Coordinates of C-alpha atoms in Angstrom, one line a residue:
M1 CA 32.1 175.8 162.7
K2 CA 34.0 177.0 165.7
G3 CA 35.4 173.5 166.3
K4 CA 36.4 173.3 162.7
H5 CA 38.6 176.3 163.0
L6 CA 39.9 175.7 166.5
P7 CA 43.2 174.0 165.4
C8 CA 43.9 177.0 163.1
L9 CA 43.2 179.4 166.0
L10 CA 45.4 177.4 168.3
W11 CA 48.2 177.4 165.7
L12 CA 47.9 181.2 165.2
G13 CA 48.0 181.8 169.0
S14 CA 51.1 179.7 169.3
W15 CA 52.8 181.5 166.5
L16 CA 52.0 184.9 168.1
L17 CA 53.4 183.7 171.4
V18 CA 56.7 182.7 169.6
V19 CA 56.9 186.1 168.0
V20 CA 56.3 187.9 171.3
S21 CA 58.9 185.7 173.0
V22 CA 61.5 186.5 170.4
F23 CA 61.1 190.2 170.4
M24 CA 59.8 191.1 173.8
P25 CA 61.0 188.3 176.2
F26 CA 62.0 190.5 179.2
K27 CA 59.9 192.7 181.4
A28 CA 61.0 196.0 180.2
Q29 CA 59.0 199.0 181.3
A30 CA 56.2 200.1 179.0
G31 CA 57.2 202.6 176.3
N32 CA 60.7 201.3 175.8
D33 CA 61.7 199.5 172.6
T34 CA 63.4 196.2 173.4
L35 CA 64.6 193.5 171.0
H36 CA 67.0 190.6 170.8
L37 CA 69.9 191.8 168.6
F38 CA 72.0 188.7 168.9
S39 CA 70.7 185.3 170.1
A40 CA 72.7 182.3 171.1
G41 CA 72.7 179.5 168.6
E42 CA 71.9 181.7 165.6
G43 CA 74.2 182.1 162.6
G44 CA 76.4 179.2 163.5
Y45 CA 77.5 180.8 166.8
H46 CA 77.0 179.0 170.1
T47 CA 77.1 182.3 172.1
Y48 CA 77.3 186.0 171.4
R49 CA 79.2 188.1 174.0
I50 CA 81.1 191.4 174.7
P51 CA 78.7 194.0 173.3
A52 CA 79.9 197.4 172.0
I53 CA 77.9 200.1 170.2
V54 CA 78.6 203.5 168.7
T55 CA 76.8 206.1 166.7
T56 CA 78.7 207.2 163.6
V57 CA 79.0 210.8 162.3
K58 CA 76.1 210.0 159.9
G59 CA 73.9 208.8 162.8
T60 CA 74.2 205.1 162.0
L61 CA 74.3 202.6 164.9
L62 CA 77.0 200.0 164.8
A63 CA 76.6 197.1 167.2
F64 CA 79.6 194.8 167.6
C65 CA 80.2 191.7 169.7
E66 CA 82.1 188.4 169.7
G67 CA 80.6 185.4 167.9
R68 CA 81.8 182.3 169.8
K69 CA 81.6 179.1 167.9
D70 CA 83.0 176.6 170.5
G71 CA 80.9 177.6 173.5
P72 CA 80.4 180.4 176.0
H73 CA 84.0 180.5 177.2
D74 CA 86.6 183.2 176.4
A75 CA 88.9 180.9 174.5
G76 CA 88.5 179.0 171.2
N77 CA 87.1 179.9 167.8
I78 CA 85.8 183.4 168.1
D79 CA 84.9 186.0 165.4
I80 CA 84.1 189.7 165.7
V81 CA 80.7 190.4 164.2
L82 CA 78.7 193.5 163.5
K83 CA 75.1 194.7 162.7
R84 CA 74.2 198.1 161.4
S85 CA 71.1 200.2 161.8
T86 CA 70.3 203.4 159.9
D87 CA 67.0 204.2 161.6
G88 CA 67.9 204.6 165.2
G89 CA 67.9 201.0 166.1
R90 CA 64.5 200.0 164.9
T91 CA 65.7 197.7 162.1
W92 CA 69.0 196.0 161.7
S93 CA 71.2 194.5 159.0
K94 CA 72.2 190.8 158.9
V95 CA 75.3 189.8 160.8
M96 CA 78.6 190.9 159.2
V97 CA 81.8 189.2 160.1
I98 CA 84.5 191.9 160.6
W99 CA 87.3 189.6 161.6
S100 CA 87.7 185.8 161.5
D101 CA 91.0 183.8 161.7
S102 CA 90.4 180.1 161.3
T103 CA 89.9 178.6 164.7
N104 CA 91.7 181.4 166.6
T105 CA 90.4 184.0 169.0
C106 CA 89.5 187.4 167.6
G107 CA 88.0 189.4 170.4
N108 CA 87.3 192.4 172.6
P109 CA 85.9 194.8 170.0
C110 CA 86.4 198.4 171.1
P111 CA 85.3 200.9 168.5
V112 CA 85.9 204.7 168.6
V113 CA 84.5 207.3 166.2
D114 CA 86.6 210.0 164.8
G115 CA 84.3 213.0 164.6
V116 CA 86.8 214.9 162.5
T117 CA 87.4 212.4 159.7
G118 CA 84.2 210.4 160.1
A119 CA 86.3 207.1 160.3
I120 CA 85.4 204.4 162.8
W121 CA 88.4 202.7 164.3
L122 CA 88.0 199.2 165.8
L123 CA 90.6 198.1 168.3
M124 CA 90.7 194.3 169.0
T125 CA 92.8 191.5 170.4
H126 CA 94.0 188.1 169.0
N127 CA 95.5 184.9 170.2
L128 CA 95.6 181.2 169.3
G129 CA 92.2 179.5 169.9
S130 CA 94.0 176.7 171.8
D131 CA 95.4 179.2 174.4
K132 CA 93.5 179.5 177.7
E133 CA 93.1 182.8 179.6
G134 CA 95.1 181.5 182.6
D135 CA 98.0 180.6 180.4
L136 CA 98.0 183.9 178.7
I137 CA 97.9 185.7 182.0
R138 CA 100.9 183.7 183.3
R139 CA 102.7 183.9 179.9
T140 CA 102.9 180.2 179.6
A141 CA 100.6 180.0 176.5
Q142 CA 101.9 178.9 173.1
S143 CA 101.1 182.4 171.8
S144 CA 100.5 185.8 173.4
R145 CA 97.6 188.2 173.3
T146 CA 98.2 190.8 170.6
V147 CA 96.5 194.1 169.7
W148 CA 95.1 195.0 166.3
A149 CA 93.3 197.9 164.6
A150 CA 90.9 198.1 161.7
K151 CA 89.2 201.1 160.1
S152 CA 86.0 201.8 158.2
E153 CA 85.6 204.9 156.1
D154 CA 82.2 204.1 154.7
D155 CA 80.0 204.2 157.8
G156 CA 80.7 200.6 158.8
L157 CA 79.9 198.9 155.5
G158 CA 83.5 197.9 154.8
W159 CA 86.6 197.4 156.9
S160 CA 90.3 197.5 156.4
V161 CA 92.5 194.4 157.0
P162 CA 93.4 194.5 160.7
V163 CA 96.9 195.9 161.4
N164 CA 99.1 194.6 164.3
V165 CA 99.7 197.5 166.7
T166 CA 101.0 195.4 169.6
N167 CA 104.5 197.0 169.7
S168 CA 103.1 200.4 170.5
A169 CA 100.1 199.3 172.5
K170 CA 101.4 196.6 174.8
D171 CA 104.3 196.5 177.3
T172 CA 106.5 193.4 176.6
S173 CA 106.3 192.4 180.3
W174 CA 102.5 192.2 180.3
G175 CA 100.7 188.8 179.9
W176 CA 97.0 189.3 179.6
Y177 CA 95.6 192.2 177.5
A178 CA 92.1 193.4 176.6
T179 CA 90.8 196.4 174.6
G180 CA 87.8 197.8 176.5
P181 CA 85.5 195.9 176.6
G182 CA 83.2 198.6 175.3
I183 CA 84.0 201.8 173.4
G184 CA 86.6 204.5 173.1
I185 CA 86.1 208.3 173.0
Q186 CA 87.5 211.4 171.2
V187 CA 88.5 214.3 173.5
Q188 CA 86.3 217.3 172.8
Y189 CA 88.0 220.1 174.8
G190 CA 91.4 221.3 176.1
P191 CA 95.0 220.8 174.9
Y192 CA 94.2 217.2 173.9
K193 CA 91.2 218.0 171.7
G194 CA 90.8 215.5 168.9
R195 CA 92.8 212.7 170.7
L196 CA 91.3 209.2 170.2
I197 CA 91.4 207.3 173.5
V198 CA 90.7 203.5 173.9
P199 CA 90.5 202.1 177.4
C200 CA 92.4 198.8 177.9
D201 CA 93.5 196.5 180.7
H202 CA 96.5 194.2 181.2
G203 CA 98.0 191.5 183.5
Y204 CA 101.4 192.1 185.1
A205 CA 103.7 190.5 187.6
D206 CA 103.0 190.9 191.3
A207 CA 105.3 192.8 193.7
N208 CA 107.7 189.8 193.9
G209 CA 108.1 189.8 190.1
R210 CA 106.2 186.6 189.7
L211 CA 103.7 185.9 186.9
K212 CA 102.9 182.2 187.6
G213 CA 100.3 182.3 190.4
G214 CA 101.2 185.9 191.4
Y215 CA 99.8 188.1 188.6
E216 CA 97.9 191.3 189.1
Y217 CA 95.4 193.3 187.0
G218 CA 95.8 196.9 185.8
A219 CA 94.1 199.3 183.5
H220 CA 95.5 201.8 181.0
V221 CA 94.6 203.6 177.7
I222 CA 96.1 203.7 174.3
Y223 CA 95.7 206.9 172.3
S224 CA 96.2 208.4 168.9
D225 CA 96.9 212.1 168.0
D226 CA 97.0 211.5 164.3
H227 CA 93.5 210.1 163.6
G228 CA 94.4 206.5 164.2
V229 CA 97.5 206.3 162.0
T230 CA 99.7 205.5 165.1
W231 CA 98.8 204.5 168.7
Q232 CA 100.7 205.0 172.0
K233 CA 100.4 203.7 175.5
G234 CA 99.2 206.0 178.3
G235 CA 99.8 205.6 182.0
V236 CA 98.7 202.6 184.1
I237 CA 96.2 202.3 186.9
R238 CA 97.1 199.7 189.5
P239 CA 96.4 197.4 191.3
K240 CA 93.3 195.2 191.3
V241 CA 91.4 196.8 188.4
N242 CA 90.7 195.9 184.8
E243 CA 87.8 196.0 182.2
C244 CA 87.4 199.8 182.0
Q245 CA 85.5 202.5 180.3
V246 CA 86.6 206.2 180.0
T247 CA 84.7 209.4 179.6
E248 CA 85.7 213.1 179.4
L249 CA 85.2 215.3 182.4
A250 CA 83.4 218.7 182.0
D251 CA 86.5 220.7 183.2
G252 CA 87.1 222.2 179.8
K253 CA 90.7 220.9 179.9
G254 CA 90.2 217.4 178.6
G255 CA 90.3 215.7 182.0
L256 CA 89.4 212.0 181.9
L257 CA 87.4 209.8 184.3
M258 CA 88.1 206.0 184.2
N259 CA 85.5 203.6 185.5
M260 CA 86.9 200.1 186.3
R261 CA 86.0 196.6 187.4
S262 CA 87.4 196.2 190.9
Y263 CA 89.1 193.3 192.6
F264 CA 89.4 195.0 196.0
G265 CA 86.4 193.0 197.3
H266 CA 84.2 195.9 198.3
G267 CA 81.3 195.2 196.0
C268 CA 81.5 198.4 194.0
R269 CA 83.2 200.1 191.0
T270 CA 86.4 202.1 191.2
H271 CA 87.4 205.4 189.5
A272 CA 90.6 207.1 188.5
V273 CA 91.2 210.5 187.0
S274 CA 93.7 211.9 184.5
H275 CA 94.5 215.5 183.8
D276 CA 97.0 215.0 181.1
G277 CA 95.2 213.1 178.4
G278 CA 95.7 209.7 179.9
G279 CA 99.4 210.0 180.5
N280 CA 99.1 209.7 184.2
W281 CA 96.3 208.6 186.5
S282 CA 95.3 208.9 190.1
A283 CA 95.1 205.8 192.3
P284 CA 91.8 203.8 192.0
E285 CA 89.1 204.8 194.5
D286 CA 85.9 203.1 195.4
V287 CA 82.6 204.5 194.2
S288 CA 80.2 203.4 196.8
G289 CA 77.1 204.5 194.8
L290 CA 77.9 202.0 192.0
E291 CA 77.4 198.5 193.3
D292 CA 79.0 195.8 191.1
P293 CA 79.5 192.0 191.3
V294 CA 83.0 192.1 189.6
C295 CA 81.8 192.6 186.1
Q296 CA 82.2 194.9 183.1
A297 CA 80.1 198.1 183.0
S298 CA 79.6 201.1 180.7
I299 CA 79.8 204.9 181.2
I300 CA 79.2 207.7 178.7
R301 CA 78.7 211.5 178.8
Y302 CA 75.0 212.3 178.1
T303 CA 75.2 216.1 178.2
W304 CA 77.8 218.8 178.8
P305 CA 77.1 221.7 181.3
V306 CA 75.1 224.5 179.7
K307 CA 74.6 227.8 181.6
K308 CA 72.8 226.8 184.8
H309 CA 72.3 223.2 183.8
A310 CA 74.8 220.6 185.1
G311 CA 76.2 218.1 182.7
C312 CA 75.1 214.5 183.0
L313 CA 77.0 211.1 182.9
L314 CA 75.2 207.8 182.5
F315 CA 76.3 204.5 183.9
L316 CA 75.0 201.0 183.2
N317 CA 75.7 197.7 184.9
P318 CA 74.3 194.7 186.8
A319 CA 73.7 196.7 190.0
S320 CA 74.3 193.9 192.5
K321 CA 77.2 193.2 194.9
N322 CA 77.2 189.4 194.5
K323 CA 75.4 188.4 191.4
R324 CA 75.2 189.3 187.7
D325 CA 71.7 190.5 187.5
N326 CA 69.6 193.7 188.0
M327 CA 70.8 195.6 184.9
T328 CA 70.3 199.3 185.9
L329 CA 70.8 202.7 184.3
K330 CA 72.1 205.5 186.6
A331 CA 72.9 209.1 186.2
S332 CA 75.3 211.6 187.8
T333 CA 75.1 215.4 187.6
D334 CA 78.3 216.0 189.6
E335 CA 80.9 214.4 187.3
G336 CA 80.6 210.9 188.8
R337 CA 80.7 211.6 192.6
M338 CA 77.0 210.8 193.3
W339 CA 74.7 208.5 191.3
R340 CA 70.9 208.2 191.1
Q341 CA 68.9 205.4 189.5
V342 CA 67.2 206.3 186.2
Q343 CA 65.6 202.9 185.4
L344 CA 65.9 199.2 186.1
L345 CA 66.1 197.7 182.6
Y346 CA 66.0 194.0 183.5
A347 CA 65.9 192.4 187.0
G348 CA 67.1 188.9 185.8
P349 CA 70.5 187.6 184.9
S350 CA 72.6 190.2 183.0
A351 CA 76.2 191.1 182.6
Y352 CA 78.3 193.2 180.1
S353 CA 76.9 196.3 178.5
C354 CA 77.5 199.4 176.3
M355 CA 75.6 202.6 175.5
A356 CA 75.3 205.0 172.6
L357 CA 73.5 208.4 172.1
L358 CA 71.1 209.1 169.4
P359 CA 70.8 212.6 167.8
H360 CA 67.6 213.6 169.6
G361 CA 68.6 212.6 173.1
E362 CA 67.6 209.0 173.2
V363 CA 70.0 206.4 174.5
V364 CA 70.4 202.9 173.3
C365 CA 71.6 200.3 175.8
L366 CA 73.1 197.1 174.5
Y367 CA 73.5 194.4 177.2
E368 CA 73.9 190.7 177.8
A369 CA 70.9 189.0 179.4
G370 CA 68.9 185.8 179.8
E371 CA 66.3 183.9 181.8
R372 CA 68.7 181.3 183.3
E373 CA 72.1 182.9 182.7
P374 CA 73.1 186.3 181.4
Y375 CA 74.7 185.0 178.1
E376 CA 71.6 183.8 176.2
V377 CA 71.0 187.0 174.2
I378 CA 72.4 190.5 173.6
V379 CA 69.5 192.9 174.1
L380 CA 69.0 196.3 172.6
Q381 CA 66.9 198.7 174.6
R382 CA 66.0 202.3 173.7
I383 CA 65.6 204.8 176.6
D384 CA 63.7 208.0 175.7
K385 CA 65.0 211.4 176.5
K386 CA 62.2 212.2 179.0
T387 CA 63.1 209.2 181.2
I388 CA 66.6 210.6 181.7
T389 CA 65.8 214.3 181.9
R390 CA 63.2 213.8 184.5
I391 CA 65.8 212.4 186.9
V392 CA 68.4 215.1 185.9
K393 CA 65.9 217.9 186.6
N394 CA 65.0 216.5 190.0
R395 CA 68.5 216.0 191.1
G396 CA 68.2 218.2 194.1

């Protein structure tokens, strides 16, 4: 009798292994919910990259990324896609295509939620699929990198036709341009309260005025004071920085902290500060406590200061100086000066990331990862409130 049912048992065991490998492939710590939200090869896309996630006013999670049809590279036929979750990230909708333009590149999704109107704005970039990054940087491409904005007023179910905002968002002398990657914020305090801010980066000529072979990278923001109707450029941060994320400082005046990918060769992130809503920025400075292998990263405000309790910032990146691996969550209770590790999420290959807050203090981390390279899947991992507050309470 046992021998008769052995093939069935073996089949059942194999099926269970497949299920486990799909939904729990990485060694996340016990107690954390982890799943593959986007997997390479699914839905007609070779690779999914550049994750971004926000929580809407209604508490819905919107997870965006690029769906790359031609391969893992930044050029070619690329769409912007979305999944929605109305139960805190436990279950998700099917993939929705937000923007597709034939074989061209629609990329760099950078959403920002307007807490006043409830609208979700999505800033993006576009160029011909035949144009390569190096040619766009040197301004020798057939087209140029343009900037676009779309809006949802129904909690991410439907989206407006993207509108070209390049004239107000990009300097005509810039070659390369990217929105984010990641998310934007809305200022909560001070004279710029209500301002929507989207972090961006650009390529520009070097000190000799050359673009071909002599370009540099810089960061900047674009902002809106009329709930997304119009957008303006803020001040620039230079040199040797790009792919940035912004958060509001707890100074009560709407001060901003920009966290950036660094090309200074020091193996760490850089910071800059603005005290005028993004109009002007301090020079970039190394943050020695945030190791980085020259990659994108994410930063959000977790809590604001309340009475005797310090506010908390969270930071997520592949915490390594030389290799894209070791995806690690860190916290700061002194507005980004010092950082402490909260949790190692995944020790293997990992790259770009984004975070969002849930109503009861949980955090969802969306990040690229894989077993052989960091672009095999986009993982969603939930971090419970106790994990974070334990580190915050023991800060001293």
